[in-house]
Amino acid sequence: MEKRKLGETDFYVNPVGLGCMGFSHAYGKATEKSEAIKTIREACEFGYNFFDTAECYTGENIDGSISYNEELVGEALKDVRDKVVIATKFGVQHNADRSLKTDSSPETIKKSIDGSLKRLGIEVIDLYYQHRIDPKVEPEVVADVMNELIKAGKIKSWGISEVDEEYLRRAHKICPVTAIQNRYSMMARWHEKLFPTLEELNISFVAFSPMANGLLTGAYTKETKFTEKDDYRNMMPQFTESGMQKSQELLELLNKLAKEKNSTPAQISLAWMICKKNYIIPIPGSRKIERLKENFGAGDIQLTKKEIADIDKKLDSMEFEVFGGNQTK
């Protein structure tokens, strides 16, 4: 499994990273602390070396206390700190109605970085993302703060999540961007228009929700219900009856390819993007160790350029309902 370089840094990571959000946020009750820490440690032991979290990834434990995702990640990785790359994010708060409140003011960023360092229990963050663009703050202002944090030794590199080309270019001129983290999957391909810019500027693409929040694993059907109040999947269009119906053709294609490659639909959906561009690093998440091993194994699956082009051609003819936007013909 060949490692991938993150932008212009000296960080080399395996082609599949671990999105840790689900241990404490958006998928129902938080995983019990000791279990979450044990699972993250096991993931590291069998190969994961790139871990993603955020200051706003919080959830409710069974006993009603708050689970802070950064604390879980920091505790799990403290004994292997020099062997892993840790990414976290600033600039977002979750409102009660699940909408996002953005704040990337310099004052807020400077408070956020100290809070994240404390919760993670580390001295420097490897990759620090602006979680969402704040329309009230110019990209040059945010990039200036990132320069300050790098000079202060609090972060080593920075990135931007859900960014467009204009914002990215303006920010990059002030402080070089290492990676973007945008939604990307077979069902969500609208950010492919950024590929030429990323190649020009040597910026990595960290893909979140690479399996459309789990739909592309094939583990869910139209009868599946997400009943817990803190499970965000109960509001995602891909899990509605019409959304599931529109995804059936793709799921059939994934099953066919999985049989041909002696793999699983989830692995094919990840291998498709890994083999497409050598700067794409998906960060699927799961709380199950078996699923984490399965996802990591996608880094060993080879798809040819022709196979990828054939898949893309079929995807071009499909229409999906998916959280974050609709992929249409």
mmCIF file of C-alpha atoms in Angstrom:
data_model
loop_
_atom_site.group_PDB
_atom_site.id
_atom_site.type_symbol
_atom_site.label_atom_id
_atom_site.label_comp_id
_atom_site.label_asym_id
_atom_site.label_seq_id
_atom_site.Cartn_x
_atom_site.Cartn_y
_atom_site.Cartn_z
ATOM 1 C CA MET A 1 0.000 0.000 0.000
ATOM 2 C CA GLU A 2 1.760 3.143 -1.230
ATOM 3 C CA LYS A 3 1.549 6.218 0.984
ATOM 4 C CA ARG A 4 0.345 9.597 -0.271
ATOM 5 C CA LYS A 5 1.969 12.939 0.392
ATOM 6 C CA LEU A 6 -0.206 15.679 1.853
ATOM 7 C CA GLY A 7 0.322 18.742 -0.328
ATOM 8 C CA GLU A 8 3.786 20.285 0.033
ATOM 9 C CA THR A 9 4.327 18.911 3.550
ATOM 10 C CA ASP A 10 6.534 16.072 4.704
ATOM 11 C CA PHE A 11 3.477 14.094 5.816
ATOM 12 C CA TYR A 12 2.940 10.732 4.109
ATOM 13 C CA VAL A 13 -0.290 8.930 4.900
ATOM 14 C CA ASN A 14 -1.897 5.695 3.818
ATOM 15 C CA PRO A 15 -4.518 6.055 1.048
ATOM 16 C CA VAL A 16 -7.439 5.580 3.457
ATOM 17 C CA GLY A 17 -7.729 7.769 6.545
ATOM 18 C CA LEU A 18 -10.133 7.510 9.469
ATOM 19 C CA GLY A 19 -12.929 10.000 9.977
ATOM 20 C CA CYS A 20 -13.563 9.855 13.716
ATOM 21 C CA MET A 21 -16.728 11.989 13.849
ATOM 22 C CA GLY A 22 -19.142 9.086 14.249
ATOM 23 C CA PHE A 23 -17.746 8.036 17.617
ATOM 24 C CA SER A 24 -19.406 11.036 19.224
ATOM 25 C CA HIS A 25 -21.441 12.990 16.684
ATOM 26 C CA ALA A 26 -24.262 12.660 14.135
ATOM 27 C CA TYR A 27 -24.872 8.907 14.373
ATOM 28 C CA GLY A 28 -26.960 8.609 17.498
ATOM 29 C CA LYS A 29 -25.641 8.263 21.047
ATOM 30 C CA ALA A 30 -21.890 8.620 21.438
ATOM 31 C CA THR A 31 -19.810 5.465 21.654
ATOM 32 C CA GLU A 32 -18.787 4.676 25.225
ATOM 33 C CA LYS A 33 -15.428 6.380 25.834
ATOM 34 C CA SER A 34 -13.263 3.350 26.564
ATOM 35 C CA GLU A 35 -14.746 1.470 23.605
ATOM 36 C CA ALA A 36 -14.143 4.394 21.242
ATOM 37 C CA ILE A 37 -10.538 4.782 22.400
ATOM 38 C CA LYS A 38 -9.933 1.041 22.039
ATOM 39 C CA THR A 39 -11.350 1.033 18.490
ATOM 40 C CA ILE A 40 -9.250 4.009 17.373
ATOM 41 C CA ARG A 41 -6.132 2.362 18.826
ATOM 42 C CA GLU A 42 -6.875 -0.876 17.013
ATOM 43 C CA ALA A 43 -7.349 1.049 13.771
ATOM 44 C CA CYS A 44 -3.891 2.511 14.225
ATOM 45 C CA GLU A 45 -2.421 -0.913 14.947
ATOM 46 C CA PHE A 46 -3.594 -2.370 11.651
ATOM 47 C CA GLY A 47 -2.483 0.548 9.511
ATOM 48 C CA TYR A 48 -4.413 3.790 9.813
ATOM 49 C CA ASN A 49 -2.069 6.757 10.280
ATOM 50 C CA PHE A 50 -4.304 9.717 9.331
ATOM 51 C CA PHE A 51 -7.041 10.665 11.777
ATOM 52 C CA ASP A 52 -9.668 13.367 11.342
ATOM 53 C CA THR A 53 -11.693 15.131 14.038
ATOM 54 C CA ALA A 54 -13.115 18.607 14.807
ATOM 55 C CA GLU A 55 -13.845 20.826 17.780
ATOM 56 C CA CYS A 56 -17.585 20.746 16.997
ATOM 57 C CA TYR A 57 -17.835 16.942 16.943
ATOM 58 C CA THR A 58 -19.596 16.517 20.244
ATOM 59 C CA GLY A 59 -22.414 14.276 21.318
ATOM 60 C CA GLU A 60 -24.326 12.980 24.289
ATOM 61 C CA ASN A 61 -23.165 9.947 26.206
ATOM 62 C CA ILE A 62 -25.655 7.459 27.592
ATOM 63 C CA ASP A 63 -25.298 9.081 31.022
ATOM 64 C CA GLY A 64 -26.085 12.522 29.594
ATOM 65 C CA SER A 65 -22.528 13.880 29.724
ATOM 66 C CA ILE A 66 -20.826 15.395 26.681
ATOM 67 C CA SER A 67 -18.490 13.377 24.489
ATOM 68 C CA TYR A 68 -15.714 15.463 22.932
ATOM 69 C CA ASN A 69 -14.353 13.771 19.835
ATOM 70 C CA GLU A 70 -10.972 15.483 20.063
ATOM 71 C CA GLU A 71 -10.478 14.059 23.552
ATOM 72 C CA LEU A 72 -11.150 10.529 22.302
ATOM 73 C CA VAL A 73 -8.697 10.904 19.432
ATOM 74 C CA GLY A 74 -6.019 12.476 21.605
ATOM 75 C CA GLU A 75 -6.266 9.810 24.305
ATOM 76 C CA ALA A 76 -6.266 6.967 21.785
ATOM 77 C CA LEU A 77 -3.194 8.210 19.909
ATOM 78 C CA LYS A 78 -1.051 9.664 22.692
ATOM 79 C CA ASP A 79 1.360 6.707 22.703
ATOM 80 C CA VAL A 80 1.857 6.800 18.904
ATOM 81 C CA ARG A 81 1.854 10.556 18.392
ATOM 82 C CA ASP A 82 5.045 10.518 16.317
ATOM 83 C CA LYS A 83 3.620 7.888 13.952
ATOM 84 C CA VAL A 84 0.310 9.517 13.007
ATOM 85 C CA VAL A 85 -1.054 12.648 11.348
ATOM 86 C CA ILE A 86 -3.868 14.356 13.244
ATOM 87 C CA ALA A 87 -6.254 16.783 11.584
ATOM 88 C CA THR A 88 -8.890 18.868 13.309
ATOM 89 C CA LYS A 89 -11.105 21.836 12.406
ATOM 90 C CA PHE A 90 -12.322 25.214 13.588
ATOM 91 C CA GLY A 91 -15.054 27.656 12.697
ATOM 92 C CA VAL A 92 -18.326 25.732 13.070
ATOM 93 C CA GLN A 93 -20.933 25.283 15.771
ATOM 94 C CA HIS A 94 -24.034 23.104 15.466
ATOM 95 C CA ASN A 95 -27.367 24.765 16.185
ATOM 96 C CA ALA A 96 -30.240 22.898 17.804
ATOM 97 C CA ASP A 97 -31.951 22.488 14.420
ATOM 98 C CA ARG A 98 -28.738 20.892 12.996
ATOM 99 C CA SER A 99 -27.900 23.967 10.941
ATOM 100 C CA LEU A 100 -24.381 25.353 11.114
ATOM 101 C CA LYS A 101 -23.161 28.576 12.652
ATOM 102 C CA THR A 102 -19.886 29.721 11.100
ATOM 103 C CA ASP A 103 -17.340 31.936 12.826
ATOM 104 C CA SER A 104 -13.830 32.292 11.426
ATOM 105 C CA SER A 105 -12.989 35.613 13.060
ATOM 106 C CA PRO A 106 -9.345 35.839 14.162
ATOM 107 C CA GLU A 107 -10.425 36.061 17.809
ATOM 108 C CA THR A 108 -12.466 32.862 17.569
ATOM 109 C CA ILE A 109 -9.736 30.969 15.720
ATOM 110 C CA LYS A 110 -7.163 31.857 18.390
ATOM 111 C CA LYS A 111 -9.476 30.578 21.117
ATOM 112 C CA SER A 112 -10.309 27.462 19.111
ATOM 113 C CA ILE A 113 -6.724 26.408 18.504
ATOM 114 C CA ASP A 114 -5.885 26.485 22.204
ATOM 115 C CA GLY A 115 -9.006 24.502 23.038
ATOM 116 C CA SER A 116 -8.245 21.869 20.421
ATOM 117 C CA LEU A 117 -4.629 21.503 21.530
ATOM 118 C CA LYS A 118 -5.774 20.991 25.115
ATOM 119 C CA ARG A 119 -8.468 18.434 24.250
ATOM 120 C CA LEU A 120 -6.129 16.519 21.933
ATOM 121 C CA GLY A 121 -3.338 16.673 24.504
ATOM 122 C CA ILE A 122 -0.723 17.615 21.901
ATOM 123 C CA GLU A 123 1.632 20.545 21.329
ATOM 124 C CA VAL A 124 1.037 21.065 17.619
ATOM 125 C CA ILE A 125 -1.729 20.152 15.162
ATOM 126 C CA ASP A 126 -0.551 18.589 11.915
ATOM 127 C CA LEU A 127 -3.394 19.777 9.681
ATOM 128 C CA TYR A 128 -5.843 22.476 10.795
ATOM 129 C CA TYR A 129 -8.940 23.008 8.656
ATOM 130 C CA GLN A 130 -11.314 25.898 8.354
ATOM 131 C CA HIS A 131 -14.428 23.763 8.731
ATOM 132 C CA ARG A 132 -16.689 25.918 6.563
ATOM 133 C CA ILE A 133 -16.297 29.230 4.778
ATOM 134 C CA ASP A 134 -17.511 32.146 6.883
ATOM 135 C CA PRO A 135 -19.108 34.726 4.550
ATOM 136 C CA LYS A 136 -18.325 37.464 7.087
ATOM 137 C CA VAL A 137 -14.552 36.910 6.940
ATOM 138 C CA GLU A 138 -12.352 37.269 3.860
ATOM 139 C CA PRO A 139 -10.072 34.335 2.983
ATOM 140 C CA GLU A 140 -7.003 36.560 3.258
ATOM 141 C CA VAL A 141 -7.868 37.284 6.895
ATOM 142 C CA VAL A 142 -8.182 33.576 7.737
ATOM 143 C CA ALA A 143 -4.950 32.781 5.887
ATOM 144 C CA ASP A 144 -3.116 35.513 7.804
ATOM 145 C CA VAL A 145 -4.136 33.866 11.079
ATOM 146 C CA MET A 146 -2.899 30.512 9.765
ATOM 147 C CA ASN A 147 0.479 32.100 9.054
ATOM 148 C CA GLU A 148 0.542 33.327 12.652
ATOM 149 C CA LEU A 149 -0.311 29.888 14.028
ATOM 150 C CA ILE A 150 2.387 28.228 11.922
ATOM 151 C CA LYS A 151 4.994 30.742 13.090
ATOM 152 C CA ALA A 152 3.857 30.220 16.681
ATOM 153 C CA GLY A 153 4.372 26.466 16.327
ATOM 154 C CA LYS A 154 0.728 25.630 17.028
ATOM 155 C CA ILE A 155 -0.025 24.104 13.609
ATOM 156 C CA LYS A 156 2.150 22.609 10.885
ATOM 157 C CA SER A 157 -0.205 23.073 7.932
ATOM 158 C CA TRP A 158 -3.753 24.101 7.134
ATOM 159 C CA GLY A 159 -6.664 23.296 4.879
ATOM 160 C CA ILE A 160 -10.207 24.334 4.027
ATOM 161 C CA SER A 161 -13.379 22.243 4.024
ATOM 162 C CA GLU A 162 -16.169 22.642 1.450
ATOM 163 C CA VAL A 163 -14.202 25.282 -0.426
ATOM 164 C CA ASP A 164 -14.685 26.675 -3.934
ATOM 165 C CA GLU A 165 -11.940 27.671 -6.375
ATOM 166 C CA GLU A 166 -12.017 31.430 -5.827
ATOM 167 C CA TYR A 167 -11.766 31.222 -2.052
ATOM 168 C CA LEU A 168 -9.058 28.563 -2.304
ATOM 169 C CA ARG A 169 -6.884 30.607 -4.660
ATOM 170 C CA ARG A 170 -7.195 33.773 -2.594
ATOM 171 C CA ALA A 171 -6.326 31.960 0.646
ATOM 172 C CA HIS A 172 -3.467 30.007 -0.940
ATOM 173 C CA LYS A 173 -1.723 33.225 -2.059
ATOM 174 C CA ILE A 174 -1.415 34.348 1.556
ATOM 175 C CA CYS A 175 -0.626 31.029 3.246
ATOM 176 C CA PRO A 176 -0.164 27.885 1.111
ATOM 177 C CA VAL A 177 -3.021 25.410 1.576
ATOM 178 C CA THR A 178 -2.058 21.773 2.113
ATOM 179 C CA ALA A 179 -5.432 20.080 1.606
ATOM 180 C CA ILE A 180 -9.068 20.675 0.981
ATOM 181 C CA GLN A 181 -11.678 18.489 2.631
ATOM 182 C CA ASN A 182 -14.825 18.371 0.505
ATOM 183 C CA ARG A 183 -17.741 15.995 0.162
ATOM 184 C CA TYR A 184 -16.951 13.453 -2.560
ATOM 185 C CA SER A 185 -18.375 10.083 -3.551
ATOM 186 C CA MET A 186 -19.787 8.288 -6.565
ATOM 187 C CA MET A 187 -23.047 10.057 -5.743
ATOM 188 C CA ALA A 188 -21.482 13.485 -5.110
ATOM 189 C CA ARG A 189 -19.060 14.448 -7.863
ATOM 190 C CA TRP A 190 -19.607 18.191 -8.194
ATOM 191 C CA HIS A 191 -16.179 19.043 -6.753
ATOM 192 C CA GLU A 192 -14.350 17.237 -9.558
ATOM 193 C CA LYS A 193 -14.193 20.628 -11.279
ATOM 194 C CA LEU A 194 -11.532 21.527 -8.691
ATOM 195 C CA PHE A 195 -9.128 18.816 -9.871
ATOM 196 C CA PRO A 196 -7.152 21.063 -12.285
ATOM 197 C CA THR A 197 -6.700 23.702 -9.576
ATOM 198 C CA LEU A 198 -5.549 21.148 -7.010
ATOM 199 C CA GLU A 199 -3.038 19.745 -9.480
ATOM 200 C CA GLU A 200 -1.759 23.217 -10.367
ATOM 201 C CA LEU A 201 -1.277 24.203 -6.712
ATOM 202 C CA ASN A 202 -0.239 20.737 -5.427
ATOM 203 C CA ILE A 203 -3.064 20.511 -2.909
ATOM 204 C CA SER A 204 -4.469 17.208 -1.635
ATOM 205 C CA PHE A 205 -8.177 16.326 -1.734
ATOM 206 C CA VAL A 206 -9.363 14.703 1.492
ATOM 207 C CA ALA A 207 -12.775 13.226 0.692
ATOM 208 C CA PHE A 208 -15.387 13.136 3.437
ATOM 209 C CA SER A 209 -18.566 11.048 3.193
ATOM 210 C CA PRO A 210 -16.861 8.932 0.478
ATOM 211 C CA MET A 211 -19.604 6.301 0.744
ATOM 212 C CA ALA A 212 -22.524 8.755 0.916
ATOM 213 C CA ASN A 213 -22.858 8.380 4.689
ATOM 214 C CA GLY A 214 -22.798 4.604 4.402
ATOM 215 C CA LEU A 215 -25.323 4.103 1.620
ATOM 216 C CA LEU A 216 -22.698 2.747 -0.781
ATOM 217 C CA THR A 217 -21.782 -0.054 1.609
ATOM 218 C CA GLY A 218 -25.010 -1.756 0.566
ATOM 219 C CA ALA A 219 -25.849 -2.348 4.222
ATOM 220 C CA TYR A 220 -29.083 -0.327 4.164
ATOM 221 C CA THR A 221 -32.436 -0.776 2.465
ATOM 222 C CA LYS A 222 -35.566 1.344 2.122
ATOM 223 C CA GLU A 223 -36.865 -0.410 5.233
ATOM 224 C CA THR A 224 -33.938 0.847 7.330
ATOM 225 C CA LYS A 225 -34.967 3.401 9.950
ATOM 226 C CA PHE A 226 -32.657 5.739 11.851
ATOM 227 C CA THR A 227 -34.708 6.388 14.937
ATOM 228 C CA GLU A 228 -32.287 7.985 17.404
ATOM 229 C CA LYS A 229 -32.777 11.743 17.704
ATOM 230 C CA ASP A 230 -29.068 12.462 17.240
ATOM 231 C CA ASP A 231 -28.724 10.332 14.106
ATOM 232 C CA TYR A 232 -28.439 12.787 11.215
ATOM 233 C CA ARG A 233 -29.135 10.086 8.646
ATOM 234 C CA ASN A 234 -32.847 10.375 9.390
ATOM 235 C CA MET A 235 -32.852 13.672 7.466
ATOM 236 C CA MET A 236 -30.590 12.688 4.551
ATOM 237 C CA PRO A 237 -32.315 12.418 1.156
ATOM 238 C CA GLN A 238 -30.359 9.358 0.015
ATOM 239 C CA PHE A 239 -32.067 7.304 2.732
ATOM 240 C CA THR A 240 -35.608 8.285 1.749
ATOM 241 C CA GLU A 241 -37.680 5.900 -0.342
ATOM 242 C CA SER A 242 -37.109 7.910 -3.525
ATOM 243 C CA GLY A 243 -33.429 8.347 -2.733
ATOM 244 C CA MET A 244 -32.953 4.630 -2.201
ATOM 245 C CA GLN A 245 -34.798 3.877 -5.418
ATOM 246 C CA LYS A 246 -32.526 6.176 -7.429
ATOM 247 C CA SER A 247 -29.420 4.567 -5.959
ATOM 248 C CA GLN A 248 -30.361 0.983 -6.878
ATOM 249 C CA GLU A 249 -28.648 1.024 -10.274
ATOM 250 C CA LEU A 250 -25.404 2.185 -8.676
ATOM 251 C CA LEU A 251 -25.628 -0.407 -5.902
ATOM 252 C CA GLU A 252 -26.115 -3.131 -8.520
ATOM 253 C CA LEU A 253 -23.038 -1.866 -10.364
ATOM 254 C CA LEU A 254 -21.002 -1.900 -7.142
ATOM 255 C CA ASN A 255 -22.072 -5.450 -6.361
ATOM 256 C CA LYS A 256 -21.081 -6.568 -9.853
ATOM 257 C CA LEU A 257 -17.659 -4.920 -9.644
ATOM 258 C CA ALA A 258 -17.122 -6.255 -6.119
ATOM 259 C CA LYS A 259 -17.602 -9.819 -7.326
ATOM 260 C CA GLU A 260 -15.161 -9.247 -10.181
ATOM 261 C CA LYS A 261 -12.511 -7.826 -7.847
ATOM 262 C CA ASN A 262 -13.148 -10.237 -4.963
ATOM 263 C CA SER A 263 -13.946 -7.285 -2.735
ATOM 264 C CA THR A 264 -16.966 -5.460 -1.301
ATOM 265 C CA PRO A 265 -19.132 -2.600 -2.620
ATOM 266 C CA ALA A 266 -17.646 -0.290 0.022
ATOM 267 C CA GLN A 267 -14.118 -1.113 -1.102
ATOM 268 C CA ILE A 268 -14.960 -0.494 -4.743
ATOM 269 C CA SER A 269 -16.482 2.896 -3.955
ATOM 270 C CA LEU A 270 -13.271 3.890 -2.156
ATOM 271 C CA ALA A 271 -10.880 2.339 -4.687
ATOM 272 C CA TRP A 272 -12.655 4.264 -7.461
ATOM 273 C CA MET A 273 -11.465 7.592 -6.046
ATOM 274 C CA ILE A 274 -8.123 6.359 -4.724
ATOM 275 C CA CYS A 275 -7.136 5.048 -8.151
ATOM 276 C CA LYS A 276 -8.560 8.067 -9.967
ATOM 277 C CA LYS A 277 -6.112 10.596 -8.502
ATOM 278 C CA ASN A 278 -3.028 9.995 -6.376
ATOM 279 C CA TYR A 279 -3.798 13.054 -4.247
ATOM 280 C CA ILE A 280 -7.276 11.901 -3.155
ATOM 281 C CA ILE A 281 -7.484 10.469 0.368
ATOM 282 C CA PRO A 282 -10.916 9.294 1.519
ATOM 283 C CA ILE A 283 -11.661 9.371 5.251
ATOM 284 C CA PRO A 284 -14.587 6.989 5.793
ATOM 285 C CA GLY A 285 -15.730 6.503 9.345
ATOM 286 C CA SER A 286 -17.172 3.577 11.231
ATOM 287 C CA ARG A 287 -17.497 2.459 14.842
ATOM 288 C CA LYS A 288 -17.097 -1.213 13.931
ATOM 289 C CA ILE A 289 -13.609 -2.670 13.752
ATOM 290 C CA GLU A 290 -14.597 -5.121 11.006
ATOM 291 C CA ARG A 291 -15.814 -2.247 8.831
ATOM 292 C CA LEU A 292 -12.664 -0.242 9.542
ATOM 293 C CA LYS A 293 -10.529 -3.167 8.371
ATOM 294 C CA GLU A 294 -12.676 -3.526 5.268
ATOM 295 C CA ASN A 295 -12.370 0.165 4.427
ATOM 296 C CA PHE A 296 -8.608 0.188 4.929
ATOM 297 C CA GLY A 297 -8.269 -2.769 2.563
ATOM 298 C CA ALA A 298 -9.585 -0.622 -0.286
ATOM 299 C CA GLY A 299 -6.090 0.837 -0.536
ATOM 300 C CA ASP A 300 -4.876 -2.478 -1.982
ATOM 301 C CA ILE A 301 -7.492 -2.700 -4.737
ATOM 302 C CA GLN A 302 -6.399 -1.674 -8.210
ATOM 303 C CA LEU A 303 -8.748 -0.203 -10.809
ATOM 304 C CA THR A 304 -7.375 0.705 -14.227
ATOM 305 C CA LYS A 305 -7.907 4.085 -15.852
ATOM 306 C CA LYS A 306 -10.256 2.398 -18.322
ATOM 307 C CA GLU A 307 -12.258 0.800 -15.523
ATOM 308 C CA ILE A 308 -12.583 4.158 -13.792
ATOM 309 C CA ALA A 309 -13.592 5.870 -17.044
ATOM 310 C CA ASP A 310 -16.210 3.177 -17.665
ATOM 311 C CA ILE A 311 -17.605 3.681 -14.156
ATOM 312 C CA ASP A 312 -17.686 7.455 -14.631
ATOM 313 C CA LYS A 313 -19.554 7.084 -17.904
ATOM 314 C CA LYS A 314 -22.215 5.026 -16.167
ATOM 315 C CA LEU A 315 -22.373 7.479 -13.271
ATOM 316 C CA ASP A 316 -22.920 10.315 -15.754
ATOM 317 C CA SER A 317 -26.182 8.696 -16.794
ATOM 318 C CA MET A 318 -27.480 8.276 -13.241
ATOM 319 C CA GLU A 319 -29.429 10.671 -11.061
ATOM 320 C CA PHE A 320 -29.158 10.707 -7.272
ATOM 321 C CA GLU A 321 -30.622 12.354 -4.216
ATOM 322 C CA VAL A 322 -27.803 12.874 -1.751
ATOM 323 C CA PHE A 323 -27.100 15.033 1.272
ATOM 324 C CA GLY A 324 -25.133 18.139 0.330
ATOM 325 C CA GLY A 325 -26.722 18.523 -3.098
ATOM 326 C CA ASN A 326 -28.160 16.503 -5.941
ATOM 327 C CA GLN A 327 -26.053 14.783 -8.580
ATOM 328 C CA THR A 328 -28.149 14.944 -11.736
ATOM 329 C CA LYS A 329 -27.689 14.105 -15.373
#
